[in-house]
XYZ file of C-alpha atoms in Angstrom:
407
model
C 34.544 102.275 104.841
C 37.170 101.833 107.371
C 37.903 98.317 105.871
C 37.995 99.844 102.622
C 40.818 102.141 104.296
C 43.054 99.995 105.603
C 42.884 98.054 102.122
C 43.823 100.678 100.489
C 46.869 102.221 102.859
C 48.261 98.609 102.848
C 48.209 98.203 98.722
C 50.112 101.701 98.559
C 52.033 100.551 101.194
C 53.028 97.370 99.497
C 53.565 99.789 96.036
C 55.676 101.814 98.070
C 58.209 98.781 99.384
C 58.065 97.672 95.871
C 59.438 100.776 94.239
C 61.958 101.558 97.371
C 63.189 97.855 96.832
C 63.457 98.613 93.006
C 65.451 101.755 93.265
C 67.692 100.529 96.152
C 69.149 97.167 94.652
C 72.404 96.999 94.811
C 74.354 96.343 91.285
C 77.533 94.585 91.960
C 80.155 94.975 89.497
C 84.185 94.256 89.061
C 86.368 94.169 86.035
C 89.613 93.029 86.017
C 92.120 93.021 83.214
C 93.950 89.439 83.906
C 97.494 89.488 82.814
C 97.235 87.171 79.042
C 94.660 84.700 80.467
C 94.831 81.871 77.477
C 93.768 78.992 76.621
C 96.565 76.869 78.163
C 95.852 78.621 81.593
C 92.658 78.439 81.987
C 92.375 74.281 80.482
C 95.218 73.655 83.513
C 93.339 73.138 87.113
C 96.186 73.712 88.946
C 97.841 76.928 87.241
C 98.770 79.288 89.974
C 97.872 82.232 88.801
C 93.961 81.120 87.531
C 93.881 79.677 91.316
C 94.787 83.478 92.445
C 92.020 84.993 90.861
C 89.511 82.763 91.575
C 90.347 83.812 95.098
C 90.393 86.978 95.167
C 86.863 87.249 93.185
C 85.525 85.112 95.488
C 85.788 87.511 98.538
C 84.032 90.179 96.294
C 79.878 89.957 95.671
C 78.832 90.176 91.614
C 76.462 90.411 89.643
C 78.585 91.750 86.616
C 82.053 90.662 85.774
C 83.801 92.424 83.651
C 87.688 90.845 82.104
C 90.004 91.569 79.723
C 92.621 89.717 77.986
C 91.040 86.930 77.883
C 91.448 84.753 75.070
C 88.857 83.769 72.936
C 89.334 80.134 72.470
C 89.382 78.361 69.226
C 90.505 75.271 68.382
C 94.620 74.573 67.662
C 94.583 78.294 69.058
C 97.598 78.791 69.895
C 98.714 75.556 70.712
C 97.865 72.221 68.992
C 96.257 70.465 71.410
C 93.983 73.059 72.727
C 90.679 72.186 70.780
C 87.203 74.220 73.115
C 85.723 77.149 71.259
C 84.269 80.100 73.056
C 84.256 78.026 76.499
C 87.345 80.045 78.295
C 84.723 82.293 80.074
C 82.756 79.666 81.611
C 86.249 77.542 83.006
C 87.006 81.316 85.028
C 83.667 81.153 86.274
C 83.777 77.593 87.104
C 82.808 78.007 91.192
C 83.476 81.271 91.536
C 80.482 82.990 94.038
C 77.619 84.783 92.457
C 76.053 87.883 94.460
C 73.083 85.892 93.640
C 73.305 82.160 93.859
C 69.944 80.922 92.526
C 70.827 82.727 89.630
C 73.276 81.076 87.049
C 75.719 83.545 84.797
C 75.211 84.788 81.509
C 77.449 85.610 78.961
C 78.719 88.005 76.508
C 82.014 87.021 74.724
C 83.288 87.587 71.368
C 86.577 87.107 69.180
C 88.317 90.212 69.436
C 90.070 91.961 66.579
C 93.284 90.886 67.899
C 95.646 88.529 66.552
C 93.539 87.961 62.946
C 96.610 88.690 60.772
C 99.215 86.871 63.395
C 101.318 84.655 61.347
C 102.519 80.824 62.366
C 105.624 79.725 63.095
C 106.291 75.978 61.627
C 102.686 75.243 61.461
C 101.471 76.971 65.264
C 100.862 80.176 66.490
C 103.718 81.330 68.804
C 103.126 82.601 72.464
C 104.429 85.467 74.736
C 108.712 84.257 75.167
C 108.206 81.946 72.925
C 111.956 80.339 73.062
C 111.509 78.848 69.851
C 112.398 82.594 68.185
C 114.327 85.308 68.876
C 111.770 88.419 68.318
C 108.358 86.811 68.574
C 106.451 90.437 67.493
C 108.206 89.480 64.144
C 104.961 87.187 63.713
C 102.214 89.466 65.853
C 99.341 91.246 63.759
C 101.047 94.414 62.981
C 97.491 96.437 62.840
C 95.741 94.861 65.887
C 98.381 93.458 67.485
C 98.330 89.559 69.135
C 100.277 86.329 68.396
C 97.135 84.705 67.594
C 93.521 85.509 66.766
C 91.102 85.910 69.841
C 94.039 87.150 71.991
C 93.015 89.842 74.489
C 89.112 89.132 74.138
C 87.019 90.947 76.689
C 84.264 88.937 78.489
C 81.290 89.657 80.511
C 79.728 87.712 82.857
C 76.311 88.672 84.928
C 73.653 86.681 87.154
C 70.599 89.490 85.140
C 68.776 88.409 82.564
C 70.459 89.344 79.075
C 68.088 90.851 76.460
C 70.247 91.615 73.186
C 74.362 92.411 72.024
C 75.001 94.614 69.990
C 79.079 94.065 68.567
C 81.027 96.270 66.903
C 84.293 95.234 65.581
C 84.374 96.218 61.932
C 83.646 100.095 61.784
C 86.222 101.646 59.257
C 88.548 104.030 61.181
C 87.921 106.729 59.155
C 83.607 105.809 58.710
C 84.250 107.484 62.405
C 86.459 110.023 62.258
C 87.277 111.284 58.738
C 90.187 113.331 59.565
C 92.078 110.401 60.773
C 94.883 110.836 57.961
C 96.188 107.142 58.214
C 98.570 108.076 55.438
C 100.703 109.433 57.889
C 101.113 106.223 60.314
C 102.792 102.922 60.126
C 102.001 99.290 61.367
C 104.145 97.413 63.591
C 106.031 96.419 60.397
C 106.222 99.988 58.877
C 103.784 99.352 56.138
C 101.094 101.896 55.273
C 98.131 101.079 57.326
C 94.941 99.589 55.334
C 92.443 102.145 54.406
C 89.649 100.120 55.771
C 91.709 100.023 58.668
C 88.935 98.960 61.877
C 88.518 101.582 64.465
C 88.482 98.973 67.453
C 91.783 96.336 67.363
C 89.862 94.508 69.752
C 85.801 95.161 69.802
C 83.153 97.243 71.030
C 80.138 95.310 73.030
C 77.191 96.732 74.408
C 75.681 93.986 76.411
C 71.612 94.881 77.362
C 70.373 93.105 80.636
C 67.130 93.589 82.494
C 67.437 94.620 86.139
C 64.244 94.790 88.111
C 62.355 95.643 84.887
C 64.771 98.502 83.886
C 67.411 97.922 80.639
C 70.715 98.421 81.118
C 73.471 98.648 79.133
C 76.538 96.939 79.990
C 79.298 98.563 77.906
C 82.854 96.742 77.721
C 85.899 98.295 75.977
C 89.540 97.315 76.013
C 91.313 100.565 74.153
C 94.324 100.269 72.552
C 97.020 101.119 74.455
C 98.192 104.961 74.182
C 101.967 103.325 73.743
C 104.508 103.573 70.689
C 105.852 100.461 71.609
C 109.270 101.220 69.866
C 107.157 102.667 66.449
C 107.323 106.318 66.087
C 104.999 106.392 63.512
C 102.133 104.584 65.810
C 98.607 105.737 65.364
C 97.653 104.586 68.817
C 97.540 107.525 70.427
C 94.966 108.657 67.988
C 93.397 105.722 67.882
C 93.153 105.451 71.714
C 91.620 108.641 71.579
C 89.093 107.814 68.793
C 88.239 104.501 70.349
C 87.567 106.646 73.721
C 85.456 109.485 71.708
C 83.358 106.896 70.099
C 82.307 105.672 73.325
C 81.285 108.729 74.522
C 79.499 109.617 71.400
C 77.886 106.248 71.784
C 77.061 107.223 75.469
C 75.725 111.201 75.456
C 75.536 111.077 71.655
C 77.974 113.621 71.254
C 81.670 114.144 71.302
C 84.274 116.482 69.314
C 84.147 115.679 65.817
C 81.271 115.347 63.785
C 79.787 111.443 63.356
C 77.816 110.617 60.708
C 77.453 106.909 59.994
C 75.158 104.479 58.989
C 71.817 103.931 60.869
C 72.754 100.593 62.153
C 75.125 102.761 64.281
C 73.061 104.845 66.547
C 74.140 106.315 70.232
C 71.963 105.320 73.058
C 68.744 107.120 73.606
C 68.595 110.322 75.743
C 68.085 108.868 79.508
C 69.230 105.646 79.138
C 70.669 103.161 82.100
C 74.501 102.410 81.353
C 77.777 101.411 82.745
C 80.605 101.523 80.956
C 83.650 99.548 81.870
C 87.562 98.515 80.590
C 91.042 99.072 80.798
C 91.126 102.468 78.716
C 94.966 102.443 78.418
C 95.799 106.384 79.460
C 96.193 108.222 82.017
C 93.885 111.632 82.760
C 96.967 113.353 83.909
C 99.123 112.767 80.690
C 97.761 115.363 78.992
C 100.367 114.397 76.268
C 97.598 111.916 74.594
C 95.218 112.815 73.058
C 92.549 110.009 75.195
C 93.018 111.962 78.338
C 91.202 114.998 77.361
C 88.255 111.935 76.561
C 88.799 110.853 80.491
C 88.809 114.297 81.667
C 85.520 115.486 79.954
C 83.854 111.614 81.563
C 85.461 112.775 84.969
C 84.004 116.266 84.779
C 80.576 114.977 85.057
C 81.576 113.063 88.436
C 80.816 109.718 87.557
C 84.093 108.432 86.388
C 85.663 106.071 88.714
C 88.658 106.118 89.900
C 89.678 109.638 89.748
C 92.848 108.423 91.111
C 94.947 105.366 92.053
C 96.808 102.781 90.576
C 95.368 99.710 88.640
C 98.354 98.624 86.726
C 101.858 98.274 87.153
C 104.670 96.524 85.976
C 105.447 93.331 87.180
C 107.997 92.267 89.506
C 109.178 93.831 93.061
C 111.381 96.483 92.185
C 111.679 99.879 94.075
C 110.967 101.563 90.774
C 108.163 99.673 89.400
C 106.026 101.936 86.499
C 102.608 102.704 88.330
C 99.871 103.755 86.391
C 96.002 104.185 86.879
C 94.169 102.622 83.273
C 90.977 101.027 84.737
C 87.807 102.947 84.512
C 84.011 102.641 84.979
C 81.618 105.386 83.632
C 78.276 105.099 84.673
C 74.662 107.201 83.235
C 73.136 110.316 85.485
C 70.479 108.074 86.702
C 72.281 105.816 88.613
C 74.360 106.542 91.632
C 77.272 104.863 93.575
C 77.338 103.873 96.664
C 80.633 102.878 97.002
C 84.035 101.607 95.050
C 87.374 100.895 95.465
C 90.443 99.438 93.405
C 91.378 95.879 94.900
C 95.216 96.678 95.777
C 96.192 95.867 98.911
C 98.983 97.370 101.040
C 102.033 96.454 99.691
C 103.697 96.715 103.701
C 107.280 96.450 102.205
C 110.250 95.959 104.281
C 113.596 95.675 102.899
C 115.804 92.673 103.813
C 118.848 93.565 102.203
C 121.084 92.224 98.967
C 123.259 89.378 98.592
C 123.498 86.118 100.069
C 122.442 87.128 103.690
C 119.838 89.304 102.545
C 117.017 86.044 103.926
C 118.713 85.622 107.516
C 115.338 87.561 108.749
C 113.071 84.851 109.470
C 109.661 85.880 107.706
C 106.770 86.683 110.028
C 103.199 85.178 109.432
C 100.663 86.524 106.412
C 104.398 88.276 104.498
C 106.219 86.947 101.741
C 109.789 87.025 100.467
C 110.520 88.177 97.386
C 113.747 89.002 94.900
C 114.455 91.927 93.148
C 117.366 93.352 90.560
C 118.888 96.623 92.398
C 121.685 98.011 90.729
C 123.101 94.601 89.736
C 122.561 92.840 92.788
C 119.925 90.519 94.046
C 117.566 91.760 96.921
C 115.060 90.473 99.017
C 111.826 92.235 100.080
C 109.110 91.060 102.173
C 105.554 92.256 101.484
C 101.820 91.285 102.875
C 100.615 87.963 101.081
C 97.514 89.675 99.568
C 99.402 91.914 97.721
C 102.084 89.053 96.324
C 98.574 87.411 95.565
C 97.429 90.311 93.514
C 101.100 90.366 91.490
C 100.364 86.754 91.455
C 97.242 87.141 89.703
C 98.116 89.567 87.067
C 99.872 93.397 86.148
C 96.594 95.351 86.894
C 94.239 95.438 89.904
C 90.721 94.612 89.639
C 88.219 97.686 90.564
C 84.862 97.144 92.392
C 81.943 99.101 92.533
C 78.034 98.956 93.898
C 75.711 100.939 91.763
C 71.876 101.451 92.268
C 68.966 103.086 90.247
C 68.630 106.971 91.221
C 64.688 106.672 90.428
């Protein structure tokens, strides 16, 4: 009897580490939005800013990598020479550390919206400054944007098990939101917009991966920016906002206008694992577009990170750079965080001074000098090295987070 016992407290013992170890496994997770990671980048071994963010994901642990602006590679795309398809994702992972390193990654990347309708310039596709023209968005897609088609992907990369994708990238506009009037925007070219106009200019991926038995879906969305860009008549602040709401209908199955679509578009069932991640592209504080009131109801619920910050600004090292926080992750009620932070180091500026003696000060150890335009003049600033790494690496700062089953 007493053997019988001890059998018995040791097997609900051993049941007992099992589900503690299941419910306290630590999910490791950072997206970054990489400042237009292409082809040409990537396919060059030696290009200084792919070498900066290999390091700094390499001091962080993952098990789910999240990127935007990526490009999804196709041949001739957008230079000649360039000839991999769909590879671009597995050259950024090339030797980067895994959380887990038995395990090898799996992916989810698709051809986002972006840059279909681009058109070529003497037979190529042009790129950011190209010098070969004068305005180079003469040529971009004027209803989802991009100089060529797979610009600004998004990508996922995780050591779990992947189980299905579901990818949306063709939903009508207005199959999602029937008040939309589109009749009262223009494209980038002042044209009526297309009635059939897609609700995502990039795509919408729900990536399903089993961790320690449970599903979980991995949700990656790069909004369209909640910018005019010089168009008055933009619909991306509604469309920002749209893009947002259908992501949280997706999510809780609800959100403020009525959906009614197809069955092939469902929301997740109630009490489902997810974490949502991307560079949303507005601000919760602007309450100016329309999005924000999207963040604010996520943020309400406490499980929108970062409530504050910055994860983007504009490039350079200018006293007045544009700061702005855009990078989100949303996570489900059953799942908790144990702790997250946005990758920006201290900047630990100190101001050398303009003109030609402004680099007299010899630099100390770990800083670097940079220029600046003030009023005119040129200026020098030194700042900590892992922040000029961070510029280095791209205009937004990667966020990092540890997540772990509530039950």
């Amino acid at each position: 009897m007493k053997k019988f016992l001890m059998l018995f407290h040791t097997l609900f013992f051993l049941i007992g580490c099992s589900h503690f170890l299941k419910n306290n496994h630590e999910i490791n997770i950072v997206h970054y939005n990489i400042f237009e990671l292409d082809s040409k980048k990537l396919s060059d071994p030696n290009n200084e800013q792919v070498l900066a963010v290999k390091e700094i994901l390499n001091e962080q642990k993952i098990n789910i990598l999240s990127i935007n602006e990526i490009q999804f590679d196709r041949p001739q795309t957008p230079l000649p020479h360039l000839m991999t398809y769909g590879q671009n994702m597995l050259l950024l992972t090339k030797g980067l550390t895994k959380d887990d390193d038995k395990a090898d990654w799996s992916f989810s990347f698709f051809q986002a919206n972006t840059g279909n309708k681009a058109k070529k310039f003497k037979g190529s596709y042009l790129v950011p400054n190209d010098s070969r023209v004068k305005n180079v968005r003469k040529y971009a897609d004027p209803v989802n944007y991009g100089l060529f088609p797979g610009q600004y992907s998004t990508a996922l990369a995780t050591t779990y098990p992947v189980k299905r994708k579901v990818v949306i990238n063709d939903l009508p506009w207005v199959s999602f939101n029937p008040k939309a009037n589109l009749k009262k925007y223009r494209d980038a070219r002042g044209k009526r917009l297309p009635k059939n106009m897609p609700l995502f200019d990039k795509n919408f991926v729900d990536t399903v991966v089993d961790i320690q038995g449970k599903e979980v879906h991995l949700i990656t969305l790069h909004t369209v920016p909640a910018y005019h860009f010089g168009n008055k008549a933009s619909p991306n602040y509604q469309r920002n906002a749209d893009q947002l709401k259908f992501l949280e209908w997706y999510l809780t199955g609800k959100t403020t206008n009525m959906v009614e679509l197809p069955a092939n578009y469902e929301p997740l069932p109630e009490g489902s694992y997810y974490i949502a991640m991307g560079d949303w592209n507005t601000e919760r504080e602007n309450s100016k577009n329309p999005g924000a009131h999207v963040l604010n109801r996520f943020a309400s619920t406490g499980r929108l990170f970062p409530k504050e910050g910055i994860t983007h600004e504009s490039r350079g090292f200018g006293n007045h750079r544009l700061k702005m926080l855009l990078d989100y992750l949303f996570y489900s009620p059953n799942l908790e965080l144990k702790e997250a932070k946005i990758l920006r180091p201290e900047e630990k500026r100190l101001f050398l001074g303009c003109g030609p003696n402004a680099l007299a000060q010899k630099n100390e150890e770990g800083r670097v000098a940079v220029p600046f335009q003030e009023k005119g003049k040129t200026c020098h600033v030194t700042i900590d090295s892992k922040f000029y790494r961070q510029k280095m690496a791209s205009d937004h700062f990667p966020i990092a987070a540890t997540l772990r089953f509530k039950n």
